[in-house]
mmCIF file of C-alpha atoms in Angstrom:
data_model
loop_
_atom_site.group_PDB
_atom_site.id
_atom_site.type_symbol
_atom_site.label_atom_id
_atom_site.label_comp_id
_atom_site.label_asym_id
_atom_site.label_seq_id
_atom_site.Cartn_x
_atom_site.Cartn_y
_atom_site.Cartn_z
ATOM 1 C CA UNK E 51 -5.338 34.220 11.515
ATOM 2 C CA UNK E 52 -8.945 33.559 12.525
ATOM 3 C CA UNK E 53 -9.887 30.534 14.953
ATOM 4 C CA UNK E 54 -12.926 29.645 12.638
ATOM 5 C CA UNK E 55 -12.306 26.043 13.098
ATOM 6 C CA UNK E 56 -12.076 26.220 16.870
ATOM 7 C CA UNK E 57 -12.547 22.659 18.387
ATOM 8 C CA UNK E 58 -13.171 21.059 15.019
ATOM 9 C CA UNK E 59 -11.641 17.782 15.072
ATOM 10 C CA UNK E 60 -9.940 16.856 11.579
ATOM 11 C CA UNK E 61 -8.009 13.809 10.554
ATOM 12 C CA UNK E 62 -4.951 14.137 7.774
ATOM 13 C CA UNK E 63 -3.402 11.298 6.214
ATOM 14 C CA UNK E 64 -0.213 11.806 4.543
ATOM 15 C CA UNK E 65 0.933 14.433 7.151
ATOM 16 C CA UNK E 66 4.770 13.591 7.337
ATOM 17 C CA UNK E 67 5.404 16.020 5.011
ATOM 18 C CA UNK E 68 4.578 18.023 1.933
ATOM 19 C CA UNK E 69 0.842 19.138 1.439
ATOM 20 C CA UNK E 70 -0.148 17.146 4.754
ATOM 21 C CA UNK E 71 2.260 18.909 6.753
ATOM 22 C CA UNK E 72 1.425 22.075 5.476
ATOM 23 C CA UNK E 73 -2.801 21.204 5.984
ATOM 24 C CA UNK E 74 -1.914 20.186 9.639
ATOM 25 C CA UNK E 75 -0.236 23.349 10.438
ATOM 26 C CA UNK E 76 -2.856 25.593 8.611
ATOM 27 C CA UNK E 77 -5.636 23.756 10.294
ATOM 28 C CA UNK E 78 -4.269 23.852 13.647
ATOM 29 C CA UNK E 79 -3.570 27.555 13.492
ATOM 30 C CA UNK E 80 -7.226 28.190 12.617
ATOM 31 C CA UNK E 81 -8.145 26.169 15.882
ATOM 32 C CA UNK E 82 -8.734 22.594 14.932
ATOM 33 C CA UNK E 83 -7.832 19.788 16.809
ATOM 34 C CA UNK E 84 -5.462 17.588 14.449
ATOM 35 C CA UNK E 85 -5.235 14.176 14.424
ATOM 36 C CA UNK E 86 -2.509 13.213 11.715
ATOM 37 C CA UNK E 87 -1.355 9.586 10.271
ATOM 38 C CA UNK E 88 1.529 8.711 7.843
ATOM 39 C CA UNK E 89 4.111 6.000 7.498
ATOM 40 C CA UNK E 90 7.154 7.889 9.373
ATOM 41 C CA UNK E 91 6.347 8.434 12.923
ATOM 42 C CA UNK E 92 8.948 10.917 13.727
ATOM 43 C CA UNK E 93 7.824 13.656 11.400
ATOM 44 C CA UNK E 94 4.343 13.305 12.651
ATOM 45 C CA UNK E 95 5.280 13.221 16.220
ATOM 46 C CA UNK E 96 7.523 16.383 15.885
ATOM 47 C CA UNK E 97 4.572 18.323 14.096
ATOM 48 C CA UNK E 98 2.125 17.106 16.939
ATOM 49 C CA UNK E 99 4.699 18.485 19.679
ATOM 50 C CA UNK E 100 4.914 21.568 17.394
ATOM 51 C CA UNK E 101 1.247 22.299 17.505
ATOM 52 C CA UNK E 102 0.817 21.212 21.047
ATOM 53 C CA UNK E 103 3.817 23.758 21.912
ATOM 54 C CA UNK E 104 1.648 26.663 20.426
ATOM 55 C CA UNK E 105 -1.241 26.100 22.261
ATOM 56 C CA UNK E 106 -3.095 23.514 20.093
ATOM 57 C CA UNK E 107 -4.449 19.766 20.352
ATOM 58 C CA UNK E 108 -2.875 17.234 18.129
ATOM 59 C CA UNK E 109 -2.127 13.437 18.162
ATOM 60 C CA UNK E 110 -0.120 11.407 15.680
ATOM 61 C CA UNK E 111 -0.134 7.802 14.709
ATOM 62 C CA UNK E 112 1.630 5.586 12.134
ATOM 63 C CA UNK E 113 -0.882 4.130 9.786
ATOM 64 C CA UNK E 114 -0.406 2.604 6.577
ATOM 65 C CA UNK E 115 -3.764 3.381 4.871
ATOM 66 C CA UNK E 116 -3.663 0.168 2.632
ATOM 67 C CA UNK E 117 -4.402 -1.678 6.408
ATOM 68 C CA UNK E 118 -8.139 -1.316 6.981
ATOM 69 C CA UNK E 119 -7.666 -2.521 10.698
ATOM 70 C CA UNK E 120 -4.770 0.239 11.050
ATOM 71 C CA UNK E 121 -7.229 2.909 9.531
ATOM 72 C CA UNK E 122 -9.919 1.886 11.907
ATOM 73 C CA UNK E 123 -7.860 2.035 14.853
ATOM 74 C CA UNK E 124 -6.636 5.500 14.203
ATOM 75 C CA UNK E 125 -10.116 6.831 13.721
ATOM 76 C CA UNK E 126 -11.411 4.965 17.011
ATOM 77 C CA UNK E 127 -8.495 6.703 18.729
ATOM 78 C CA UNK E 128 -9.189 9.865 17.497
ATOM 79 C CA UNK E 129 -12.721 10.024 18.489
ATOM 80 C CA UNK E 130 -11.884 8.638 22.116
ATOM 81 C CA UNK E 131 -9.389 11.378 22.470
ATOM 82 C CA UNK E 132 -11.319 14.107 21.100
ATOM 83 C CA UNK E 133 -14.837 13.170 21.376
ATOM 84 C CA UNK E 134 -15.997 13.496 17.591
ATOM 85 C CA UNK E 135 -14.883 13.918 13.886
ATOM 86 C CA UNK E 136 -15.722 16.797 12.020
ATOM 87 C CA UNK E 137 -13.647 16.723 9.274
ATOM 88 C CA UNK E 138 -10.900 14.689 7.073
ATOM 89 C CA UNK E 139 -8.190 15.661 4.507
ATOM 90 C CA UNK E 140 -7.054 12.536 2.772
ATOM 91 C CA UNK E 141 -3.780 13.244 1.203
ATOM 92 C CA UNK E 142 -1.764 9.863 1.566
ATOM 93 C CA UNK E 143 -0.460 8.782 -1.574
ATOM 94 C CA UNK E 144 1.961 7.140 -3.480
ATOM 95 C CA UNK E 145 3.801 7.308 -6.810
ATOM 96 C CA UNK E 146 5.696 5.120 -8.949
ATOM 97 C CA UNK E 147 9.779 5.220 -8.427
ATOM 98 C CA UNK E 148 9.930 5.357 -12.381
ATOM 99 C CA UNK E 149 7.178 8.002 -12.796
ATOM 100 C CA UNK E 150 6.546 8.582 -16.352
ATOM 101 C CA UNK E 151 8.337 5.309 -17.232
ATOM 102 C CA UNK E 152 5.770 2.814 -16.350
ATOM 103 C CA UNK E 153 3.751 2.535 -19.600
ATOM 104 C CA UNK E 154 0.577 0.248 -19.709
ATOM 105 C CA UNK E 155 2.685 -2.169 -21.510
ATOM 106 C CA UNK E 156 5.475 -2.609 -19.375
ATOM 107 C CA UNK E 157 3.777 -1.792 -15.667
ATOM 108 C CA UNK E 158 5.040 -4.440 -13.382
ATOM 109 C CA UNK E 159 2.305 -5.896 -11.268
ATOM 110 C CA UNK E 160 3.759 -5.189 -7.999
ATOM 111 C CA UNK E 161 3.960 -1.362 -8.660
ATOM 112 C CA UNK E 162 0.625 -1.467 -10.002
ATOM 113 C CA UNK E 163 -1.145 -3.122 -6.892
ATOM 114 C CA UNK E 164 0.998 -0.595 -4.658
ATOM 115 C CA UNK E 165 -0.276 2.371 -6.324
ATOM 116 C CA UNK E 166 -3.890 1.280 -6.634
ATOM 117 C CA UNK E 167 -3.941 0.065 -3.089
ATOM 118 C CA UNK E 168 -2.368 3.190 -1.436
ATOM 119 C CA UNK E 169 -3.892 5.935 -3.410
ATOM 120 C CA UNK E 170 -7.531 4.223 -4.196
ATOM 121 C CA UNK E 171 -8.035 1.663 -1.540
ATOM 122 C CA UNK E 172 -6.361 3.544 1.122
ATOM 123 C CA UNK E 173 -8.550 6.572 0.208
ATOM 124 C CA UNK E 174 -11.663 4.422 0.624
ATOM 125 C CA UNK E 175 -10.637 2.741 3.747
ATOM 126 C CA UNK E 176 -10.209 6.120 5.170
ATOM 127 C CA UNK E 177 -13.576 7.474 3.915
ATOM 128 C CA UNK E 178 -15.107 4.554 5.139
ATOM 129 C CA UNK E 179 -13.896 4.878 8.649
ATOM 130 C CA UNK E 180 -14.629 8.519 8.695
ATOM 131 C CA UNK E 181 -18.045 8.435 7.260
ATOM 132 C CA UNK E 182 -18.992 5.761 10.260
ATOM 133 C CA UNK E 183 -17.750 8.326 12.894
ATOM 134 C CA UNK E 184 -19.185 11.533 11.596
ATOM 135 C CA UNK E 185 -22.451 12.358 13.370
ATOM 136 C CA UNK E 186 -23.502 15.910 12.857
ATOM 137 C CA UNK E 187 -22.387 16.700 9.365
ATOM 138 C CA UNK E 188 -18.690 17.252 8.185
ATOM 139 C CA UNK E 189 -16.507 17.450 5.478
ATOM 140 C CA UNK E 190 -13.955 14.995 3.504
ATOM 141 C CA UNK E 191 -11.630 16.130 1.282
ATOM 142 C CA UNK E 192 -9.675 13.835 -1.171
ATOM 143 C CA UNK E 193 -6.732 14.093 -3.332
ATOM 144 C CA UNK E 194 -7.127 13.497 -6.886
ATOM 145 C CA UNK E 195 -4.720 15.001 -9.581
ATOM 146 C CA UNK E 196 -4.737 17.026 -13.048
ATOM 147 C CA UNK E 197 -3.577 13.712 -14.115
ATOM 148 C CA UNK E 198 -6.735 11.908 -13.109
ATOM 149 C CA UNK E 199 -8.922 13.736 -15.921
ATOM 150 C CA UNK E 200 -6.478 14.132 -18.733
ATOM 151 C CA UNK E 201 -4.090 11.124 -18.408
ATOM 152 C CA UNK E 202 -0.387 11.053 -18.610
ATOM 153 C CA UNK E 203 1.875 8.769 -20.514
ATOM 154 C CA UNK E 204 3.853 6.557 -18.351
ATOM 155 C CA UNK E 205 2.162 6.731 -15.230
ATOM 156 C CA UNK E 206 -0.975 4.584 -15.687
ATOM 157 C CA UNK E 207 -1.470 3.213 -12.354
ATOM 158 C CA UNK E 208 -1.171 6.994 -10.611
ATOM 159 C CA UNK E 209 -3.768 8.110 -13.172
ATOM 160 C CA UNK E 210 -6.062 5.111 -12.640
ATOM 161 C CA UNK E 211 -5.827 5.486 -9.159
ATOM 162 C CA UNK E 212 -6.397 8.998 -9.067
ATOM 163 C CA UNK E 213 -9.439 8.836 -11.562
ATOM 164 C CA UNK E 214 -10.757 6.310 -9.401
ATOM 165 C CA UNK E 215 -10.320 8.621 -6.298
ATOM 166 C CA UNK E 216 -12.439 11.343 -8.307
ATOM 167 C CA UNK E 217 -15.458 8.619 -8.923
ATOM 168 C CA UNK E 218 -15.088 7.563 -5.462
ATOM 169 C CA UNK E 219 -15.543 11.059 -4.153
ATOM 170 C CA UNK E 220 -18.552 11.994 -6.600
ATOM 171 C CA UNK E 221 -20.221 8.921 -5.433
ATOM 172 C CA UNK E 222 -19.653 9.401 -1.535
ATOM 173 C CA UNK E 223 -20.998 13.088 -1.973
ATOM 174 C CA UNK E 224 -24.179 11.917 -3.741
ATOM 175 C CA UNK E 225 -24.445 9.417 -0.994
ATOM 176 C CA UNK E 226 -24.225 11.299 2.147
ATOM 177 C CA UNK E 227 -24.499 15.149 1.127
ATOM 178 C CA UNK E 228 -28.226 15.072 0.783
ATOM 179 C CA UNK E 229 -29.060 12.893 4.135
ATOM 180 C CA UNK E 230 -26.340 13.509 6.271
ATOM 181 C CA UNK E 231 -25.010 17.179 5.646
ATOM 182 C CA UNK E 232 -21.611 15.637 4.999
ATOM 183 C CA UNK E 233 -19.504 17.431 2.158
ATOM 184 C CA UNK E 234 -17.386 15.246 0.129
ATOM 185 C CA UNK E 235 -15.077 17.021 -2.472
ATOM 186 C CA UNK E 236 -11.829 16.283 -4.345
ATOM 187 C CA UNK E 237 -8.866 18.472 -4.756
ATOM 188 C CA UNK E 238 -6.530 17.970 -8.035
ATOM 189 C CA UNK E 239 -3.242 19.837 -7.375
#
């Protein structure tokens, strides 16, 4: 695999499993220095050790993206260790335990608030901290969903949050793309 990301510093949220874990491995294999976060420390520490054992550089920190102070601390520690921030992949997210059963009519406030706080507000907290620490251009990737553009019955909080991520991403791209050479894009798996 090419090392086209050699010495680029990239932060990844939601790195404890799934897409986040796979993204960390792929970026590290391409030479990036990885700072990963998630809610479960052990998978993060295991992955950081695996990356470092293969000759890469990685750090792991437990971060709840719903907590602005934790997000800011993680990004500050990343910059302190690696000296800069070049990119971000914001994959942290939550889905309701009763996916496809939470209609607008019967949605509980707690579920709604948790999904919006994690998927939308958490993405904004991360993006804000990342932008404040990107100096010479960069790239931020957020995670929407196909549901964010077409809607899905029974998962209104998730759809609303992911639709918000799409709008947040478009606005940020227009704010920082032309003036700071920072690309901001949203994937929709």
